[in-house]
Coordinates of C-alpha atoms and ligand atoms in Angstrom, one line a residue:
X2 CA -111.8 -103.3 -103.9
X3 CA -113.8 -100.7 -105.8
X4 CA -112.1 -97.3 -105.3
X5 CA -113.6 -93.8 -105.5
X6 CA -110.7 -91.4 -105.4
X7 CA -111.1 -87.7 -104.6
X8 CA -110.9 -85.8 -108.0
X9 CA -108.2 -83.5 -106.9
X10 CA -105.2 -85.7 -106.0
X11 CA -101.5 -85.6 -106.3
X12 CA -99.0 -88.3 -107.3
X13 CA -95.8 -88.6 -105.3
X14 CA -93.1 -90.3 -107.3
X15 CA -90.8 -92.3 -105.0
X16 CA -87.1 -92.3 -105.8
X17 CA -86.3 -94.0 -102.6
X18 CA -85.7 -91.2 -100.1
X19 CA -86.1 -91.8 -96.4
X20 CA -88.4 -88.7 -96.5
X21 CA -90.9 -89.8 -99.2
X22 CA -93.6 -90.8 -96.7
X23 CA -93.2 -87.4 -95.0
X24 CA -93.9 -85.6 -98.3
X25 CA -97.2 -87.5 -98.6
X26 CA -98.1 -86.8 -95.0
X27 CA -97.5 -83.1 -95.4
X28 CA -99.6 -83.0 -98.6
X29 CA -102.4 -84.9 -96.8
X30 CA -102.1 -82.4 -93.9
X31 CA -102.8 -79.7 -96.4
X32 CA -106.1 -81.6 -97.0
X33 CA -105.1 -83.0 -100.4
X34 CA -105.3 -86.7 -101.2
X35 CA -102.1 -88.1 -102.6
X36 CA -100.5 -91.5 -103.3
X37 CA -96.9 -92.6 -103.3
X38 CA -95.8 -94.8 -106.2
X39 CA -92.3 -96.0 -107.2
X40 CA -90.7 -94.3 -110.1
X41 CA -90.8 -97.6 -112.0
X42 CA -94.6 -97.8 -111.8
X43 CA -96.3 -99.2 -114.9
X44 CA -96.2 -96.6 -117.7
X45 CA -100.0 -96.4 -118.1
X46 CA -100.5 -95.7 -114.4
X47 CA -99.9 -91.9 -114.5
X48 CA -102.7 -91.4 -117.1
X49 CA -105.1 -93.7 -115.2
X50 CA -104.4 -92.0 -111.9
X51 CA -104.8 -88.6 -113.6
X52 CA -103.2 -86.4 -110.9
X53 CA -103.6 -82.6 -110.6
X54 CA -99.9 -82.4 -109.9
X55 CA -96.8 -84.5 -109.2
X56 CA -94.1 -84.3 -106.5
X57 CA -90.8 -86.0 -107.3
X58 CA -89.1 -87.3 -104.1
X59 CA -85.4 -87.2 -103.2
X60 CA -83.4 -90.4 -103.4
X61 CA -80.0 -92.0 -102.7
X62 CA -78.8 -92.3 -106.3
X63 CA -77.1 -89.8 -108.6
X64 CA -78.4 -88.7 -112.0
X65 CA -74.8 -88.3 -113.1
X66 CA -74.8 -92.1 -113.7
X67 CA -76.7 -93.7 -116.6
X68 CA -78.5 -96.6 -114.9
X69 CA -80.2 -94.6 -112.2
X70 CA -83.9 -93.8 -111.8
X71 CA -85.6 -91.3 -114.2
X72 CA -88.9 -89.5 -114.2
X73 CA -91.5 -91.5 -116.2
X74 CA -92.2 -89.7 -119.6
X75 CA -95.9 -89.7 -118.8
X76 CA -95.3 -87.4 -115.9
X77 CA -93.5 -84.9 -118.0
X78 CA -96.1 -85.2 -120.7
X79 CA -99.1 -84.9 -118.4
X80 CA -99.1 -81.0 -118.6
X81 CA -99.7 -80.7 -114.8
X82 CA -97.5 -78.9 -112.2
X83 CA -94.4 -80.8 -111.1
X84 CA -92.3 -80.2 -108.0
X85 CA -89.0 -82.0 -107.9
X86 CA -87.3 -82.3 -104.5
X87 CA -83.5 -82.9 -104.3
X88 CA -83.0 -86.0 -106.5
X89 CA -86.3 -85.1 -108.1
X90 CA -85.0 -81.7 -109.0
X91 CA -81.8 -83.2 -110.4
X92 CA -83.8 -85.6 -112.5
X93 CA -86.1 -82.7 -113.7
X94 CA -83.1 -80.6 -114.6
X95 CA -81.2 -83.3 -116.4
X96 CA -84.2 -84.7 -118.3
X97 CA -85.3 -81.2 -119.5
X98 CA -81.9 -80.2 -120.8
X99 CA -80.1 -78.7 -117.9
X100 CA -76.9 -80.1 -116.2
X101 CA -76.2 -81.7 -112.9
X102 CA -72.7 -82.4 -111.4
X103 CA -71.3 -83.9 -108.2
X104 CA -70.9 -81.1 -105.7
X105 CA -67.3 -80.4 -104.6
X106 CA -68.8 -80.1 -101.1
X107 CA -71.6 -82.4 -99.8
X108 CA -74.2 -80.4 -98.0
X109 CA -76.0 -82.1 -95.2
X110 CA -78.0 -80.5 -92.5
X111 CA -79.2 -76.9 -91.9
X112 CA -78.5 -74.2 -94.4
X113 CA -80.0 -70.8 -95.4
X114 CA -81.3 -70.0 -98.8
X115 CA -81.8 -66.6 -100.4
X116 CA -85.1 -66.6 -102.3
X117 CA -85.5 -64.6 -105.5
X118 CA -88.3 -62.1 -105.4
X119 CA -91.0 -63.4 -107.7
X120 CA -93.7 -60.9 -106.8
X121 CA -95.2 -63.7 -104.6
X122 CA -96.7 -65.3 -107.7
X123 CA -94.3 -68.2 -107.8
X124 CA -93.8 -71.1 -105.4
X125 CA -91.2 -69.6 -103.0
X126 CA -91.2 -65.8 -103.3
X127 CA -93.6 -65.2 -100.4
X128 CA -91.4 -67.2 -98.1
X129 CA -88.4 -65.0 -98.7
X130 CA -89.6 -61.6 -97.6
X131 CA -88.1 -61.9 -94.1
X132 CA -84.6 -62.6 -95.2
X133 CA -82.9 -66.0 -95.9
X134 CA -85.0 -69.1 -95.2
X135 CA -83.5 -71.8 -92.9
X136 CA -83.9 -75.1 -94.8
X137 CA -82.8 -78.8 -94.5
X138 CA -80.3 -79.9 -97.1
X139 CA -79.1 -83.4 -97.9
X140 CA -77.3 -83.8 -101.2
X141 CA -74.1 -84.6 -103.0
X142 CA -75.0 -83.3 -106.5
X143 CA -76.2 -79.9 -107.7
X144 CA -77.8 -78.4 -110.7
X145 CA -75.1 -76.4 -112.6
X146 CA -77.0 -75.2 -115.6
X147 CA -80.7 -74.5 -115.9
X148 CA -82.9 -76.3 -118.5
X149 CA -84.4 -73.9 -121.2
X150 CA -87.3 -71.9 -119.8
X151 CA -86.2 -72.1 -116.2
X152 CA -85.0 -69.3 -113.8
X153 CA -83.1 -69.4 -110.6
X154 CA -85.6 -69.3 -107.7
X155 CA -83.2 -69.5 -104.7
X156 CA -79.5 -69.9 -104.0
X157 CA -76.9 -70.6 -101.3
X158 CA -73.2 -69.8 -101.5
X159 CA -72.6 -73.5 -102.2
X160 CA -75.5 -74.1 -104.6
X161 CA -76.2 -71.1 -106.8
X162 CA -79.2 -73.0 -108.2
X163 CA -80.8 -74.1 -104.9
X164 CA -84.2 -73.8 -106.4
X165 CA -85.5 -73.3 -110.0
X166 CA -88.8 -72.6 -111.6
X167 CA -90.5 -72.4 -115.0
X168 CA -93.7 -70.5 -113.9
X169 CA -95.3 -70.7 -117.4
X170 CA -95.3 -74.5 -117.3
X171 CA -95.6 -74.8 -113.5
X172 CA -92.4 -76.8 -113.2
X173 CA -90.4 -76.3 -110.0
X174 CA -87.3 -77.8 -108.4
X175 CA -86.0 -77.3 -104.9
X176 CA -82.6 -78.7 -103.6
X177 CA -83.8 -78.6 -100.0
X178 CA -86.4 -80.7 -98.2
X179 CA -89.6 -78.8 -97.5
X180 CA -91.2 -82.0 -96.0
X181 CA -88.7 -82.0 -93.0
X182 CA -89.7 -79.9 -90.0
X183 CA -86.3 -78.3 -89.9
X184 CA -87.2 -76.3 -93.0
X185 CA -89.0 -73.2 -92.0
X186 CA -92.4 -72.9 -93.8
X187 CA -91.8 -76.3 -95.4
X188 CA -95.4 -77.4 -94.8
X189 CA -96.6 -74.1 -96.2
X190 CA -94.5 -74.5 -99.3
X191 CA -96.0 -77.9 -100.0
X192 CA -99.5 -76.5 -99.2
X193 CA -98.9 -73.7 -101.7
X194 CA -97.9 -76.2 -104.4
X195 CA -100.8 -78.6 -103.7
X196 CA -103.6 -76.1 -103.3
X197 CA -102.6 -72.8 -105.0
X198 CA -100.5 -74.1 -107.9
X199 CA -102.2 -77.5 -108.6
X200 CA -105.6 -76.1 -107.7
X201 CA -106.6 -78.8 -105.3
X202 CA -109.3 -77.7 -102.9
X203 CA -108.1 -79.3 -99.6
X204 CA -111.2 -81.2 -98.6
X205 CA -109.5 -84.4 -97.5
X206 CA -110.9 -84.2 -94.0
X207 CA -111.6 -87.0 -91.5
X208 CA -115.3 -86.7 -92.2
X209 CA -114.7 -87.1 -95.9
X210 CA -112.4 -90.0 -95.4
X211 CA -115.1 -91.7 -93.3
X212 CA -117.8 -91.1 -95.8
X213 CA -115.7 -92.4 -98.7
X214 CA -114.5 -95.5 -96.8
X215 CA -118.1 -96.3 -95.9
X216 CA -119.2 -96.1 -99.5
X217 CA -116.3 -98.3 -100.6
X218 CA -116.9 -100.9 -97.9
X219 CA -120.6 -101.2 -98.7
X220 CA -119.9 -101.4 -102.4
X221 CA -117.4 -104.2 -101.9
X222 CA -119.0 -106.3 -99.2
X223 CA -122.7 -105.9 -100.2
X224 CA -124.7 -107.9 -97.7
X225 CA -122.1 -110.5 -96.9
X226 CA -120.6 -111.1 -93.4
X227 CA -117.2 -109.9 -92.3
X228 CA -114.9 -111.0 -89.5
X229 CA -112.2 -108.8 -87.9
X230 CA -109.5 -109.6 -85.5
X231 CA -109.6 -106.9 -82.8
X232 CA -106.2 -106.5 -81.0
X233 CA -106.9 -103.4 -78.9
X234 CA -104.4 -101.4 -81.0
X235 CA -105.4 -98.2 -82.8
X236 CA -105.5 -99.6 -86.3
X237 CA -107.8 -102.6 -85.7
X238 CA -110.0 -100.6 -83.4
X239 CA -110.5 -97.8 -85.9
X240 CA -111.1 -100.4 -88.7
X241 CA -113.7 -102.0 -86.4
X242 CA -115.4 -98.7 -85.7
X243 CA -115.5 -97.9 -89.4
X244 CA -116.9 -101.2 -90.4
X245 CA -119.4 -101.0 -87.6
X246 CA -120.6 -97.7 -89.1
X247 CA -120.6 -99.1 -92.6
X248 CA -122.2 -102.5 -92.2
X249 CA -123.4 -102.8 -88.6
X250 CA -124.7 -106.3 -88.0
X251 CA -122.8 -107.9 -90.7
X252 CA -119.5 -107.4 -88.7
X253 CA -118.3 -109.8 -86.0
X254 CA -115.1 -108.9 -84.2
X255 CA -113.0 -111.7 -82.6
X256 CA -110.7 -110.5 -79.8
X257 CA -108.1 -113.1 -78.9
X258 CA -106.7 -112.8 -75.4
X259 CA -103.3 -114.4 -75.8
X260 CA -102.3 -113.9 -72.2
X261 CA -99.6 -111.4 -73.4
X262 CA -101.7 -108.3 -73.0
X263 CA -101.1 -105.4 -70.6
X264 CA -102.8 -105.0 -67.2
X265 CA -106.6 -104.6 -67.7
X266 CA -106.2 -104.5 -71.5
X267 CA -108.9 -107.0 -72.2
X268 CA -111.4 -105.1 -70.0
X269 CA -110.5 -101.8 -71.7
X270 CA -110.9 -103.2 -75.2
X271 CA -114.2 -104.8 -74.4
X272 CA -115.4 -101.6 -72.7
X273 CA -114.3 -99.4 -75.6
X274 CA -116.0 -101.6 -78.1
X275 CA -119.2 -101.8 -76.2
X276 CA -119.2 -98.0 -75.9
X277 CA -118.4 -97.6 -79.6
X278 CA -121.1 -99.9 -80.9
X279 CA -123.5 -98.5 -78.4
X280 CA -125.6 -101.7 -78.9
X281 CA -126.8 -104.5 -76.7
X282 CA -125.4 -107.0 -79.2
X283 CA -122.0 -105.7 -80.1
X284 CA -120.9 -108.7 -82.2
X285 CA -117.8 -109.1 -80.2
X286 CA -116.4 -112.5 -79.4
X287 CA -113.6 -112.7 -76.8
X288 CA -111.6 -115.9 -76.8
X289 CA -109.4 -116.6 -73.8
X290 CA -106.5 -118.5 -75.3
X291 CA -103.9 -117.8 -72.6
X292 CA -103.2 -121.4 -71.9
X293 CA -102.8 -122.3 -75.5
X294 CA -100.3 -119.4 -76.2
X295 CA -98.3 -120.0 -73.0
X296 CA -98.2 -123.7 -73.7
X297 CA -96.9 -123.1 -77.2
X298 CA -94.3 -120.7 -76.0
X299 CA -93.0 -123.1 -73.3
X300 CA -89.3 -123.7 -73.6
X301 CA -88.8 -121.0 -76.4
X302 CA -86.2 -118.3 -75.7
X303 CA -85.2 -117.0 -79.1
X304 CA -87.1 -113.8 -80.0
X305 CA -87.8 -114.8 -83.6
X306 CA -89.0 -118.3 -82.6
X307 CA -91.3 -116.6 -80.1
X308 CA -92.7 -114.3 -82.7
X309 CA -93.3 -117.2 -85.2
X310 CA -94.9 -119.3 -82.5
X311 CA -97.3 -116.5 -81.5
X312 CA -98.2 -115.7 -85.2
X313 CA -98.9 -119.4 -85.9
X314 CA -100.9 -119.8 -82.7
X315 CA -102.9 -116.7 -83.4
X316 CA -103.8 -118.0 -86.9
X317 CA -104.9 -121.3 -85.4
X318 CA -107.1 -119.8 -82.7
X319 CA -108.6 -117.1 -85.0
X320 CA -109.4 -119.5 -87.7
X321 CA -111.0 -121.9 -85.3
X322 CA -113.2 -119.1 -83.9
X323 CA -114.0 -117.6 -87.2
X324 CA -115.1 -120.9 -88.6
X325 CA -117.7 -121.1 -85.9
X326 CA -119.4 -118.1 -87.3
X327 CA -122.0 -118.7 -90.0
X328 CA -121.5 -117.5 -93.6
X329 CA -118.5 -115.3 -93.2
X330 CA -117.0 -114.3 -96.6
X331 CA -114.6 -111.4 -95.7
X332 CA -111.7 -110.8 -93.4
X333 CA -111.1 -107.2 -92.4
X334 CA -107.6 -106.0 -91.5
X335 CA -106.3 -102.8 -90.1
X336 CA -103.5 -102.5 -92.7
X337 CA -102.4 -98.8 -93.0
X338 CA -100.7 -96.9 -95.8
X339 CA -97.1 -97.1 -94.6
X340 CA -97.3 -100.9 -94.7
X341 CA -98.6 -100.7 -98.3
X342 CA -95.9 -98.3 -99.4
X343 CA -93.2 -100.4 -97.8
X344 CA -94.3 -103.6 -99.5
X345 CA -94.6 -101.8 -102.8
X346 CA -91.3 -100.0 -102.7
X347 CA -89.2 -100.1 -105.8
X348 CA -86.4 -102.6 -106.3
X349 CA -83.9 -99.7 -105.8
X350 CA -85.2 -99.0 -102.3
X351 CA -85.4 -99.5 -99.0
X352 CA -84.4 -100.3 -95.5
X353 CA -84.5 -104.0 -94.5
X354 CA -86.9 -105.3 -92.0
X355 CA -84.8 -106.1 -88.9
X356 CA -87.5 -108.0 -87.0
X357 CA -90.2 -110.2 -88.6
X358 CA -93.2 -108.2 -87.6
X359 CA -96.2 -110.1 -86.4
X360 CA -98.9 -110.2 -89.1
X361 CA -101.6 -112.5 -90.2
X362 CA -100.4 -112.9 -93.7
X363 CA -101.7 -116.1 -95.3
X364 CA -104.9 -116.2 -93.3
X365 CA -107.3 -115.0 -96.1
X366 CA -106.1 -117.7 -98.5
X367 CA -106.2 -120.4 -95.8
X368 CA -109.7 -119.5 -94.8
X369 CA -110.9 -118.7 -98.4
X370 CA -111.9 -115.2 -97.4
X371 CA -111.8 -112.0 -99.4
X372 CA -109.9 -109.2 -97.8
X373 CA -111.3 -105.8 -96.8
X374 CA -108.8 -103.2 -95.6
X375 CA -110.6 -99.9 -95.0
X376 CA -107.5 -98.0 -93.7
X377 CA -105.2 -99.0 -96.6
X378 CA -104.9 -95.4 -97.8
X379 CA -104.4 -93.7 -94.5
X380 CA -101.4 -92.6 -92.5
X381 CA -101.3 -93.2 -88.8
X382 CA -102.3 -89.6 -88.0
X383 CA -105.3 -89.9 -90.4
X384 CA -106.3 -93.1 -88.7
X385 CA -106.3 -91.4 -85.4
X386 CA -108.4 -88.5 -86.7
X387 CA -110.8 -90.9 -88.2
X388 CA -111.0 -92.8 -84.9
X389 CA -111.9 -89.6 -83.1
X390 CA -114.5 -88.7 -85.8
X391 CA -116.1 -92.1 -85.2
X392 CA -116.3 -91.5 -81.5
X393 CA -113.6 -93.8 -80.2
X394 CA -112.2 -92.7 -76.8
X395 CA -109.1 -90.5 -76.9
X396 CA -107.0 -92.8 -74.6
X397 CA -107.5 -95.6 -77.1
X398 CA -106.8 -93.5 -80.2
X399 CA -103.6 -91.9 -78.8
X400 CA -102.3 -95.1 -77.2
X401 CA -98.7 -95.9 -77.7
X402 CA -98.1 -98.7 -80.3
X403 CA -98.0 -102.2 -78.8
X404 CA -96.3 -105.0 -80.7
X405 CA -98.4 -107.9 -82.0
X406 CA -96.4 -110.5 -79.9
X407 CA -97.2 -108.3 -76.9
X408 CA -95.4 -108.8 -73.6
X409 CA -93.7 -112.0 -75.0
X410 CA -91.0 -109.8 -76.5
X411 CA -90.7 -107.8 -73.3
X412 CA -89.9 -110.8 -71.1
X413 CA -86.4 -111.6 -72.1
X414 CA -85.9 -115.2 -72.9
X415 CA -88.4 -117.8 -71.9
X416 CA -91.9 -116.4 -71.2
X417 CA -93.4 -117.5 -67.9
X418 CA -96.7 -116.7 -66.4
X419 CA -95.2 -115.4 -63.1
X420 CA -92.8 -113.1 -65.1
X421 CA -95.7 -111.7 -67.1
X422 CA -97.7 -111.0 -63.9
X423 CA -94.8 -108.9 -62.5
X424 CA -94.1 -107.2 -65.8
X425 CA -97.8 -106.2 -66.2
X426 CA -97.8 -104.5 -62.7
X427 CA -94.5 -102.7 -63.3
X428 CA -95.6 -101.5 -66.7
X429 CA -98.9 -100.2 -65.3
X430 CA -97.1 -98.3 -62.6
X431 CA -94.8 -96.7 -65.2
X432 CA -97.8 -95.7 -67.5
X433 CA -99.7 -94.3 -64.5
X434 CA -96.8 -92.1 -63.4
X435 CA -96.1 -91.0 -67.0
X436 CA -99.8 -89.9 -67.3
X437 CA -99.8 -88.2 -64.0
X438 CA -96.7 -86.2 -64.8
X439 CA -98.1 -85.3 -68.3
X440 CA -95.3 -87.2 -70.1
X441 CA -97.4 -90.0 -71.7
X442 CA -98.2 -87.9 -74.8
X443 CA -94.7 -86.3 -74.9
X444 CA -93.0 -89.7 -75.6
X445 CA -94.0 -91.9 -78.5
X446 CA -93.6 -95.3 -76.9
X447 CA -92.9 -96.3 -73.3
X448 CA -92.9 -99.6 -71.6
X449 CA -91.3 -101.9 -69.0
X450 CA -89.1 -104.9 -69.8
X451 CA -88.6 -108.0 -67.6
X452 CA -85.0 -109.1 -67.2
X453 CA -84.7 -112.5 -65.6
X454 CA -81.2 -111.8 -64.2
X455 CA -80.7 -112.3 -60.5
X456 CA -79.5 -109.2 -58.7
X457 CA -78.9 -108.8 -55.0
X458 CA -81.1 -106.7 -52.8
X459 CA -81.6 -106.1 -49.0
X460 CA -85.0 -106.3 -47.5
X461 CA -84.9 -105.5 -43.8
X462 CA -81.9 -107.3 -42.6
X463 CA -82.0 -110.0 -45.2
X464 CA -80.3 -110.3 -48.6
X465 CA -82.4 -111.5 -51.4
X466 CA -82.1 -112.3 -55.1
X467 CA -84.7 -111.1 -57.5
X468 CA -85.1 -110.1 -61.1
X469 CA -84.7 -106.7 -62.8
X470 CA -87.2 -104.3 -64.5
X471 CA -85.9 -102.0 -67.2
X472 CA -87.9 -98.9 -68.2
X473 CA -87.8 -97.7 -71.8
X474 CA -89.2 -94.5 -73.3
X475 CA -88.4 -93.1 -76.7
X476 CA -89.2 -90.1 -78.9
X477 CA -89.5 -90.8 -82.6
X478 CA -91.5 -89.7 -85.7
X479 CA -91.5 -92.9 -87.7
X480 CA -90.2 -95.6 -85.3
X481 CA -87.3 -96.3 -87.8
X482 CA -85.0 -94.1 -85.7
X483 CA -85.6 -93.1 -82.1
X484 CA -84.0 -91.1 -79.3
X485 CA -84.2 -92.3 -75.7
X486 CA -86.4 -89.9 -73.8
X487 CA -84.8 -87.6 -71.2
X488 CA -87.5 -88.1 -68.6
X489 CA -87.1 -86.0 -65.4
X490 CA -85.1 -87.8 -62.7
X491 CA -87.9 -87.2 -60.2
X492 CA -90.4 -89.0 -62.4
X493 CA -88.0 -92.0 -62.8
X494 CA -87.4 -92.0 -59.1
X495 CA -91.1 -92.1 -58.3
X496 CA -91.6 -95.0 -60.8
X497 CA -88.7 -96.9 -59.4
X498 CA -89.8 -96.5 -55.7
X499 CA -93.3 -97.6 -56.5
X500 CA -92.2 -100.7 -58.4
X501 CA -89.7 -101.7 -55.7
X502 CA -92.2 -101.1 -52.9
X503 CA -95.3 -102.5 -54.5
X504 CA -93.8 -105.5 -56.2
X505 CA -91.7 -107.7 -54.0
X506 CA -90.2 -109.8 -56.8
X507 CA -88.2 -107.0 -58.2
X508 CA -84.7 -106.2 -56.9
X509 CA -83.7 -103.4 -59.2
X510 CA -85.1 -100.9 -61.7
X511 CA -82.9 -99.5 -64.5
X512 CA -83.6 -97.0 -67.3
X513 CA -82.6 -97.7 -70.9
X514 CA -80.5 -95.0 -72.5
X515 CA -79.9 -96.5 -75.9
X516 CA -81.1 -94.8 -79.0
X517 CA -82.1 -96.5 -82.3
X518 CA -79.9 -97.1 -84.2
X519 CA -77.9 -99.0 -83.1
X520 CA -80.4 -100.4 -80.5
X521 CA -84.0 -101.2 -81.5
X522 CA -87.0 -99.9 -79.6
X523 CA -88.0 -103.3 -78.2
X524 CA -85.4 -105.3 -76.4
X525 CA -86.1 -108.4 -78.5
Ligands
XMP607 P1 -88.1 -102.0 -83.1 O1 -87.9 -102.8 -81.9 O2 -88.0 -102.9 -84.4 O3 -89.6 -101.5 -83.1 O4 -87.2 -100.8 -83.1 C1 -90.1 -100.6 -84.0 C2 -91.6 -100.5 -83.7 O5 -92.2 -101.8 -84.1 C3 -92.8 -102.4 -83.0 N1 -92.5 -103.8 -83.1 C4 -93.4 -104.7 -83.5 N2 -94.7 -104.6 -83.8 N3 -94.8 -106.9 -84.2 C5 -95.4 -105.7 -84.2 O6 -96.6 -105.6 -84.5 C6 -93.5 -107.1 -83.8 O7 -93.0 -108.3 -83.8 C7 -92.8 -106.0 -83.4 N4 -91.5 -105.8 -83.1 C8 -91.4 -104.5 -82.8 C9 -92.2 -101.8 -81.8 O8 -93.1 -101.8 -80.6 C10 -92.0 -100.3 -82.2 O9 -93.1 -99.6 -82.2

């Protein structure tokens, strides 16, 4: 796809830190466009990308070994400001003639640094005027001698060179992690680097993103027709809204009701989409494929088998529907930037995928369609801002994520229609009470799970066996790790009472108090 990048942009070089995406998010929050690329990116990329500045991420390796990642020469030769964070600082120091050694004491967690007064002209000076700065450290090595031209910019008792700078060449290194919220003024430090030091003007706003995406989509698609699979999730809805704005009538959305959706979800999606397109002919095709999905799932109880079955059935149904449409040449997908970064991560990186996430990979080739992905450059929070700027309803834009295989991974074991019906009602009660108590937006994902285990209850004078509902609510920033949410007992009590009183096929309600790791967020 043709790409028109904003002129003032930063390059984030990824050395494999778990925080790399956070650096990019903070830079984008400062209104500056940036992209993350692995340190072993093709040599000519740096010149072609032509950044106003470069941030070097942290990473799990040590520069004290020979075969470990290094900063590409093109970065050091580009003559633009460079900020090295943790491993990035070590690489900068060692490649420019300083020295790095394993620290006698690993430093992990909160620390305080003393910042050298630089007359507020440097990167850090202005943040040190109120005394030591609380920062987040996570390192084993430290810089023990400065490269020529550098000065100490901050220190801790354990790391006398906790930050270094060469103001004349605009090269900076910090041992701590400004991208992590535990570092006070961390976002401001990255903002200062991106805007004041690199001279970027901070105009990467939702409106600008929308305008740019519209230009790009129009340039790529021309007057050809596009089909998009609408799931009701934030990403596909925002992608639909954007394409609707860009190409209007050339877009058709296909919404597959797989029978695994939440209570009223189909109606809500249809309503939101009608409202959004504000047209009599909204180019939305809804397909009720409940029987087909439940039929295909019959007898399957293994989570991965269920996921695969749902993915394959989705592709069949979607392909069949899309082929009924005349002259479609493009498939639109709501792929977002974290998906792109993860699939492009360097061979040195990254966490393994624990569950095979539902996606529609393979569909474009199978249908001979070209792919258009208007959200490919955006983080989730940017996707949300774009959604609001395009007029999508708040409840949709700030909805908790919902897995592609839907309620099928929230009914443990074999999926049955009657279990889904109970689960939907229990889940709706939980969401309603979370909203009422103002907790929906305070947790990042919450849902009910259906456990088909018989447990004893008493109703009136009679004993009865019925199944169990588990409630799950978590707090997380990236869904890679998560804490179980400490919901008020009163709230949990209300939800439990309502479920037990309003749904007679439930004998017991339990609350899940497992964090991730070692548990995952979903039960399957
Ligand atoms: P886990 O359970 O792996 O979930 O801790 C992390 C996040 O991913 C979502 N999830 C999925 N999303 N297809 C999806 O589209 C899937 O198969 C799937 N499994 C988990 C989960 O809801 C949580 O937000």
